[in-house]
Coordinates of C-alpha atoms in Angstrom, one line a residue:
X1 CA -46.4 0.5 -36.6
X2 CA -50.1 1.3 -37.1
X3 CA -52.9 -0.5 -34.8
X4 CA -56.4 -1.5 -35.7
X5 CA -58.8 -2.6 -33.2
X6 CA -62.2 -3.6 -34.9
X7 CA -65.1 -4.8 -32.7
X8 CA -63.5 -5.9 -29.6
X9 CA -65.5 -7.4 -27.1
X10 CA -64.7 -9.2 -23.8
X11 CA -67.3 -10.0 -21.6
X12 CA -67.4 -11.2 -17.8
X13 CA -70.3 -12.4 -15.8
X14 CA -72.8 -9.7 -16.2
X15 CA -70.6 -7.5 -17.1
X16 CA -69.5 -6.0 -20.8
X17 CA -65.8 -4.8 -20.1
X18 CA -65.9 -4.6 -23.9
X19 CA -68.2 -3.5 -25.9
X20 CA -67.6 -3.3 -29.4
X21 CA -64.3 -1.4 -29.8
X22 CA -63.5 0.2 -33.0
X23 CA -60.3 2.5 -33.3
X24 CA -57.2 3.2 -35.5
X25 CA -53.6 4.7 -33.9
X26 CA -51.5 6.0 -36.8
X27 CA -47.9 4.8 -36.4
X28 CA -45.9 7.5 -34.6
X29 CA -48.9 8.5 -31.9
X30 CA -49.0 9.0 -28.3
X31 CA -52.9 7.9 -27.4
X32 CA -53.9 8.2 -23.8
X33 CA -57.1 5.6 -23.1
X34 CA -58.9 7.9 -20.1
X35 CA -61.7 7.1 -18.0
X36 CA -63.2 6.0 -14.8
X37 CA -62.1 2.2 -12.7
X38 CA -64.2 0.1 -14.5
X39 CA -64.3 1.7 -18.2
X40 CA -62.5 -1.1 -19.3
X41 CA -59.4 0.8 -20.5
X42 CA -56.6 -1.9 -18.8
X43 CA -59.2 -4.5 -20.7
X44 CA -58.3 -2.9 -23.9
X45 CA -54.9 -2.4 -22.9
X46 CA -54.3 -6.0 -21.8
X47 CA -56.4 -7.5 -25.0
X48 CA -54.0 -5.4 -27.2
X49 CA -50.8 -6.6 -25.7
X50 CA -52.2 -10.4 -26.0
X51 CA -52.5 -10.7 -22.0
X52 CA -55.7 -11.5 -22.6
X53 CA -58.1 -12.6 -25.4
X54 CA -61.0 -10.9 -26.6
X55 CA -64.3 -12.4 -27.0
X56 CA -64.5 -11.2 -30.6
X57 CA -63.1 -9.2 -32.8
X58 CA -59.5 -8.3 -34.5
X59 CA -56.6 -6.5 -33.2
X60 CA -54.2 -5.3 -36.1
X61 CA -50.0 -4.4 -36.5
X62 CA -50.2 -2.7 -39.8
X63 CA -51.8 -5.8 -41.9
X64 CA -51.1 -8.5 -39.9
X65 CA -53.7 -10.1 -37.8
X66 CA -52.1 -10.1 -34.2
X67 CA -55.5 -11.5 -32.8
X68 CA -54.2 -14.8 -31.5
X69 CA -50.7 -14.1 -31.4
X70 CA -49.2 -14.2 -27.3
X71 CA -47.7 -11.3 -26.1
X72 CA -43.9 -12.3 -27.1
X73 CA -45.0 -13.1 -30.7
X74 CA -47.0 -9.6 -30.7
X75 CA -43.4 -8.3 -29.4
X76 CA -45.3 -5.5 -27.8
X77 CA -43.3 -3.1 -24.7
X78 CA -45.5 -3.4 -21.3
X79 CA -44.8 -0.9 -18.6
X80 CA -46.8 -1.7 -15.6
X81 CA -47.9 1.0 -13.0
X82 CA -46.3 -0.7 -10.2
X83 CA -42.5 -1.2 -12.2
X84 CA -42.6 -4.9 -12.0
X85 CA -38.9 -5.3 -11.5
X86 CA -36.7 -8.5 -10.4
X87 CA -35.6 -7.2 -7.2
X88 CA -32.8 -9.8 -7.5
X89 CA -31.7 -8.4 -10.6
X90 CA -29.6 -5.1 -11.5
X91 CA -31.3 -2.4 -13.4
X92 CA -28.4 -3.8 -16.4
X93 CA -29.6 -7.1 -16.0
X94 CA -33.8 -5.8 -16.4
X95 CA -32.9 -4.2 -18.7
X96 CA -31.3 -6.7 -20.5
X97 CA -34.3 -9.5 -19.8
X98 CA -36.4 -9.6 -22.9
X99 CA -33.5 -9.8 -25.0
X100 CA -31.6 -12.8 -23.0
X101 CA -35.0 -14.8 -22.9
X102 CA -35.2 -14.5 -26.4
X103 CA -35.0 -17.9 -28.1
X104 CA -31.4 -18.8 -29.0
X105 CA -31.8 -18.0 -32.7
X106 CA -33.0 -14.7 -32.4
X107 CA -30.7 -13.7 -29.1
X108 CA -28.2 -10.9 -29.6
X109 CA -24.5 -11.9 -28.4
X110 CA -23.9 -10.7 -25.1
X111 CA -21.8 -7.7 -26.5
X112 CA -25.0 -6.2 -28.3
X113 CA -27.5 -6.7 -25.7
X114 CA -24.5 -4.4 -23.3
X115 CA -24.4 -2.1 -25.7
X116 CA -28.0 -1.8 -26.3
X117 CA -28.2 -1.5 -22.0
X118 CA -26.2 1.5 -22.2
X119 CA -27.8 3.3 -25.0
X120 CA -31.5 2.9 -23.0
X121 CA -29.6 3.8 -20.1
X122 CA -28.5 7.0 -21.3
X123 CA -31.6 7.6 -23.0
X124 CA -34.0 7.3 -19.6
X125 CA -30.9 9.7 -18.2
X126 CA -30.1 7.1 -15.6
X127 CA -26.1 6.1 -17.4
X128 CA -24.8 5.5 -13.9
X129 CA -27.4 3.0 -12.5
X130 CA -26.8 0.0 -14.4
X131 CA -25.5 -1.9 -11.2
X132 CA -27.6 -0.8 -8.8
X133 CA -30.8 -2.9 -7.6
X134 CA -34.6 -2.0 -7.9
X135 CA -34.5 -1.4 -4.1
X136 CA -31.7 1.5 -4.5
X137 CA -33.9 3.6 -6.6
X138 CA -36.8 6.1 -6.4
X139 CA -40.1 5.7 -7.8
X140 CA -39.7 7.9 -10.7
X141 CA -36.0 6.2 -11.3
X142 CA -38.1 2.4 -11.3
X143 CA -40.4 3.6 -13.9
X144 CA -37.9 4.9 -16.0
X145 CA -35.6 1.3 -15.7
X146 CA -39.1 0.1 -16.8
X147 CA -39.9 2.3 -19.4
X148 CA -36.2 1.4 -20.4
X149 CA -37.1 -2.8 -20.1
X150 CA -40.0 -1.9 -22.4
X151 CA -37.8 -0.6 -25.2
X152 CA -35.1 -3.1 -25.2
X153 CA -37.0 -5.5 -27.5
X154 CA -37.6 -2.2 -29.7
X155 CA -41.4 -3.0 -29.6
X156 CA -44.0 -3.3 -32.5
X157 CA -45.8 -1.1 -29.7
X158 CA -45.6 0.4 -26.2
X159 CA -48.2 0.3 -24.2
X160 CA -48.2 1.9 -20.5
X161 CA -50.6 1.0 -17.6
X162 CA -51.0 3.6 -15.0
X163 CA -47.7 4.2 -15.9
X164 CA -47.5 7.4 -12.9
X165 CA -49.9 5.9 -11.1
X166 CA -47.4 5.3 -7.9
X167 CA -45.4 8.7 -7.9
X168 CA -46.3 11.6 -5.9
X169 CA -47.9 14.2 -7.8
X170 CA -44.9 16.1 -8.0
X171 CA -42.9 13.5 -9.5
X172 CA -45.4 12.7 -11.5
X173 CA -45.7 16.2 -13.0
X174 CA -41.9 16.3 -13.6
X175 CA -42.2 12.2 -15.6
X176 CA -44.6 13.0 -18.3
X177 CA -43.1 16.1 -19.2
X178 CA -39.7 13.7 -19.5
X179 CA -42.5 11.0 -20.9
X180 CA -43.6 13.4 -23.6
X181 CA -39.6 14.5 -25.1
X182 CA -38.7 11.0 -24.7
X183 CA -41.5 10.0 -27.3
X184 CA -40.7 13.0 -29.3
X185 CA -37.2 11.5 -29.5
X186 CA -38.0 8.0 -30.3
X187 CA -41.2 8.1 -32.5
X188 CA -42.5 4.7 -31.0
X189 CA -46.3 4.4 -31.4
X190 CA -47.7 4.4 -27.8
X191 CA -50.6 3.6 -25.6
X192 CA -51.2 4.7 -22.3
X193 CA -53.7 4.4 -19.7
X194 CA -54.7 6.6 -17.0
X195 CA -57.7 8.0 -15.5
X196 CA -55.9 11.5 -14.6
X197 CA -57.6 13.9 -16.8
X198 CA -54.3 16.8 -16.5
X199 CA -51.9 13.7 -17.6
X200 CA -54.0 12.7 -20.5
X201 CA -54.2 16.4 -21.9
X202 CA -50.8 17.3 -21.7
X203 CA -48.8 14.4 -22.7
X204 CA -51.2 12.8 -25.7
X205 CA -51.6 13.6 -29.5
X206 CA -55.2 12.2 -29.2
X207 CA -57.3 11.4 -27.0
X208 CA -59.8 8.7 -26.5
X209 CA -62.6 8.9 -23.2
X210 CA -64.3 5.0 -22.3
X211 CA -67.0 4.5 -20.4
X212 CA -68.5 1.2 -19.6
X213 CA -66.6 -0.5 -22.1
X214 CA -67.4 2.1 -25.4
X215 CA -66.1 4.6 -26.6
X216 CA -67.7 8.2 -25.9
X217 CA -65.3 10.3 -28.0
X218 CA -61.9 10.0 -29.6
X219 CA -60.0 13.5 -30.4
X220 CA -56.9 15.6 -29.8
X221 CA -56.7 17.2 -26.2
X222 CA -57.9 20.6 -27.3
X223 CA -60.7 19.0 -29.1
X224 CA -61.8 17.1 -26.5
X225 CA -61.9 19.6 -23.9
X226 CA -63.6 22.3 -26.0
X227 CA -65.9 20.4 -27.9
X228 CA -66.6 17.7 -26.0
X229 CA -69.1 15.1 -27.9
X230 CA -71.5 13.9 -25.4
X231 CA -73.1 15.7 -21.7
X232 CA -70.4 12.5 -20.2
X233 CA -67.7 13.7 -21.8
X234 CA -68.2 17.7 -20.9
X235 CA -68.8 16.5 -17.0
X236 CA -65.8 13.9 -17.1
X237 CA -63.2 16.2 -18.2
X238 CA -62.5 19.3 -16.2
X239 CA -65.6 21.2 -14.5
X240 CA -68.8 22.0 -15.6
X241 CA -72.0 23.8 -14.4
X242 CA -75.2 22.3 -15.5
X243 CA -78.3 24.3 -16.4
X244 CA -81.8 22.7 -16.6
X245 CA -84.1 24.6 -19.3
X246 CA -85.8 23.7 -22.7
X247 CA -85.2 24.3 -26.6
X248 CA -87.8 26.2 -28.3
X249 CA -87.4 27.2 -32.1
X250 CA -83.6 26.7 -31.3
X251 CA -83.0 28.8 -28.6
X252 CA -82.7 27.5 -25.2
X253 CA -84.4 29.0 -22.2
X254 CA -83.8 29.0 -18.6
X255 CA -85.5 31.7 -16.2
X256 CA -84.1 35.0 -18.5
X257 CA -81.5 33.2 -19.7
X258 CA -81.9 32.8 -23.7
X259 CA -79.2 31.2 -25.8
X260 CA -78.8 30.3 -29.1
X261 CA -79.6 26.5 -29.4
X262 CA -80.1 25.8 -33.4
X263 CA -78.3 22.3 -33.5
X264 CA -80.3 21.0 -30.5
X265 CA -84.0 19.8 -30.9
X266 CA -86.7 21.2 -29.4
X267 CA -87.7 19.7 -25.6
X268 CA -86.3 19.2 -22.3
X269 CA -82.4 20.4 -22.4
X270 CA -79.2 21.2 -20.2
X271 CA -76.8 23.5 -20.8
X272 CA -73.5 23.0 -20.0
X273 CA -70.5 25.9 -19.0
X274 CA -67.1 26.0 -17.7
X275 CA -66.5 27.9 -14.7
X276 CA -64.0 30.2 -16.4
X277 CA -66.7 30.5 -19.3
X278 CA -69.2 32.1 -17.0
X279 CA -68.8 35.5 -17.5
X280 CA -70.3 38.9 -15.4
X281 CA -73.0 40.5 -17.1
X282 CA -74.9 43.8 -17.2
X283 CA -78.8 43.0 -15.8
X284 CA -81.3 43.4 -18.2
X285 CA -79.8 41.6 -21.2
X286 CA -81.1 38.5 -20.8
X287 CA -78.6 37.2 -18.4
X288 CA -78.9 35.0 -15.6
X289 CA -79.4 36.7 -11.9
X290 CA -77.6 34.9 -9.1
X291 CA -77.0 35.1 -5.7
X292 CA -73.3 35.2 -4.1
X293 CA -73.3 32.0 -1.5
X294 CA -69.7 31.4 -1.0
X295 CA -65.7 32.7 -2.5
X296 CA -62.9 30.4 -2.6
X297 CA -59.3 31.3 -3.1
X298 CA -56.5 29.2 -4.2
X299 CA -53.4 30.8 -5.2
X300 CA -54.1 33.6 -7.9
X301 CA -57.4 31.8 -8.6
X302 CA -61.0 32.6 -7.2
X303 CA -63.7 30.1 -7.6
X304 CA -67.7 32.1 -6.8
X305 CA -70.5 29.5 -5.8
X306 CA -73.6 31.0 -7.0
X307 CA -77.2 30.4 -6.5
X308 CA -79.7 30.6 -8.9
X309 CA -83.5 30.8 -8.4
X310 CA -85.2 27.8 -9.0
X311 CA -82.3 25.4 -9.6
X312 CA -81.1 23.5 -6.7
X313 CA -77.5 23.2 -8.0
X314 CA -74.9 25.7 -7.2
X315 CA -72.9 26.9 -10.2
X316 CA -69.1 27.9 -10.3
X317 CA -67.5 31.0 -11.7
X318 CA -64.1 30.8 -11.8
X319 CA -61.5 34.3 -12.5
X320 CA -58.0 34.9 -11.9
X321 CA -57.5 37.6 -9.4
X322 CA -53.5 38.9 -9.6
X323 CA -55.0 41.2 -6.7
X324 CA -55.5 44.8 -8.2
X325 CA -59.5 44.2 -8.1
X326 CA -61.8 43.2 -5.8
X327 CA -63.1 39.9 -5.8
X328 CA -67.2 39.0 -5.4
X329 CA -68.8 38.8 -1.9
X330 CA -70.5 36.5 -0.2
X331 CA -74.3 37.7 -0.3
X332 CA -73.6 39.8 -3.5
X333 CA -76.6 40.1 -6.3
X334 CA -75.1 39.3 -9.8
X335 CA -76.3 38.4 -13.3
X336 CA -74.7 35.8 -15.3
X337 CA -74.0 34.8 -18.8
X338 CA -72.0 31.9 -20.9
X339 CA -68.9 32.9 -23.3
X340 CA -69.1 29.4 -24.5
X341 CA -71.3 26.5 -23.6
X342 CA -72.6 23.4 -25.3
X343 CA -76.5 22.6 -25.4
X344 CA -77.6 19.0 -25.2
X345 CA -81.7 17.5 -25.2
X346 CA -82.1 15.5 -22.4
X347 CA -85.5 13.2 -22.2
X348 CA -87.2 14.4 -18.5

């Protein structure tokens, strides 16, 4: 099943949760919707499943015009983030819900919907839990018996809210990589929201970062992290050091600093670097010089806050020390210089 979403807008009192959504999920993909409370990913999440009804604009199965369809004739899987179980059910008899409230015309016989129980059963790898109650499970076992629900009705599309959002980060770790085979298994086209940047990366085929209600970029994982689109987009995802300077005759400048800047207009700019992109440099060749104010360790990784004359953020350098060197120190004169970085004008 392919999904179209073409100008969708929902608005609330003063506020644009939606703001002219246009996007296309081939059939087959995982698509993670990321960004900050308030982005309006749920919105979009919620207008799609027919939960709620955009303002204007279409949402598309394939060719068919789902726009004021309800959620049951949309026949779309909903995973909420906190399981929404009947407590005073079995996890056979959740499972089983969507297809025993089907009307009585479309209802399998009670000897299909059992045997389609125990097939999602053993597919979420929980084949000896049919009898037990939401109360006798663990977090990651309710979101699979939910996950599981979702499927039953073998949806047109799944679509996952905060789907981890409940589990300990250990558990959670453990679940999307389960998340990520399952799909590779079953091919459904998926949707899934979150606003954790490490689950978005490693469990979708594309990715697609909201803020305020619009989309700032759409692209696979590698593409957004490494290219990012907008100065949002490079701050939102991992870590970034920013550099105030100008574009002259496509090079930018700050103090010695001199980069190559040909795609970026002349004026006012920033210059944006990853920690681990910020590299040691010899003095003298053009490089940045900075001052040693602080060394962190964590593990085999060690972060270096560095000042900079003149700017009155501290930038991060970030290497990984397996111990046979010694690190910076604290007070230490060094000169810096990007591997990779990404230039963008910005109006003073």
């Amino acid at each position: 099943m392919q999904l179209h979403l073409q100008g969708l807008t929902k608005h609330y009192p003063g506020v644009a949760a939606l703001d002219g959504i246009d996007l296309d999920i081939a059939s087959g993909e995982l698509v993670a919707l990321l960004g900050p409370s308030g982005s309006g990913k749920t919105t979009l999440l919620r207008v799609i499943a027919g939960l709620l009804h955009a303002d204007q604009g279409r949402v598309l199965f394939d060719d068919i015009d789902a726009t004021r369809l309800s959620l049951r004739e949309r026949n779309v899987g909903f995973v909420f983030q906190h399981y929404a179980l009947f407590r005073h059910m079995t996890v056979a008899e959740n499972i089983a819900f969507g297809l025993r409230s089907r009307p009585r015309a479309r209802r399998p016989d009670k000897a299909t919907i059992n045997k389609r129980v125990q097939e999602l059963l053993q597919l979420v790898q929980l084949p000896e839990h049919g009898g037990r109650y939401p109360d006798q499970l663990s977090g990651g076992q309710k979101q699979r018996i939910a996950l599981a629900r979702a499927l039953a009705i073998d949806p047109s599309v799944l679509l996952l809210d905060e789907p981890f959002g409940a589990l300990d980060a250990k558990v959670r770790v453990e679940l999307r990589r389960w998340l990520r085979k399952l799909h590779e298994r079953t091919g459904q086209t998926t949707l899934f929201v979150t606003h954790d940047q490490d689950e978005a990366l490693e469990l979708a085929d594309r990715v697609v970062v909201m803020r305020a209600g619009k989309v700032e970029q759409v692209g696979t994982p590698d593409q957004i992290y490494n290219a990012p689109a907008t100065p949002y987009v490079f701050e939102f995802i991992g870590r970034a050091n920013v550099l105030e300077g100008r574009v002259e005759q496509g090079r930018f400048q700050s103090g010695a600093l001199q980069l190559d800047a040909a795609d970026t207009q002349d004026g006012p700019a920033r210059l944006y670097v990853r920690p681990h992109d910020l590299v040691l440099s010899e003095p003298g060749s053009g490089a940045l010089p900075a001052r040693v104010r602080g060394v962190l360790r964590l593990g085999g990784r060690v972060t270096s806050e560095l000042e900079i004359a003149g700017h009155t953020r501290l930038l991060e350098q970030e290497t990984f020390d397996a111990g046979a060197a010694p690190g910076l120190s604290v007070g230490e004169a060094v000169h810096l210089r990007p591997a990779r970085y990404r230039v963008f004008a910005h109006a003073e």
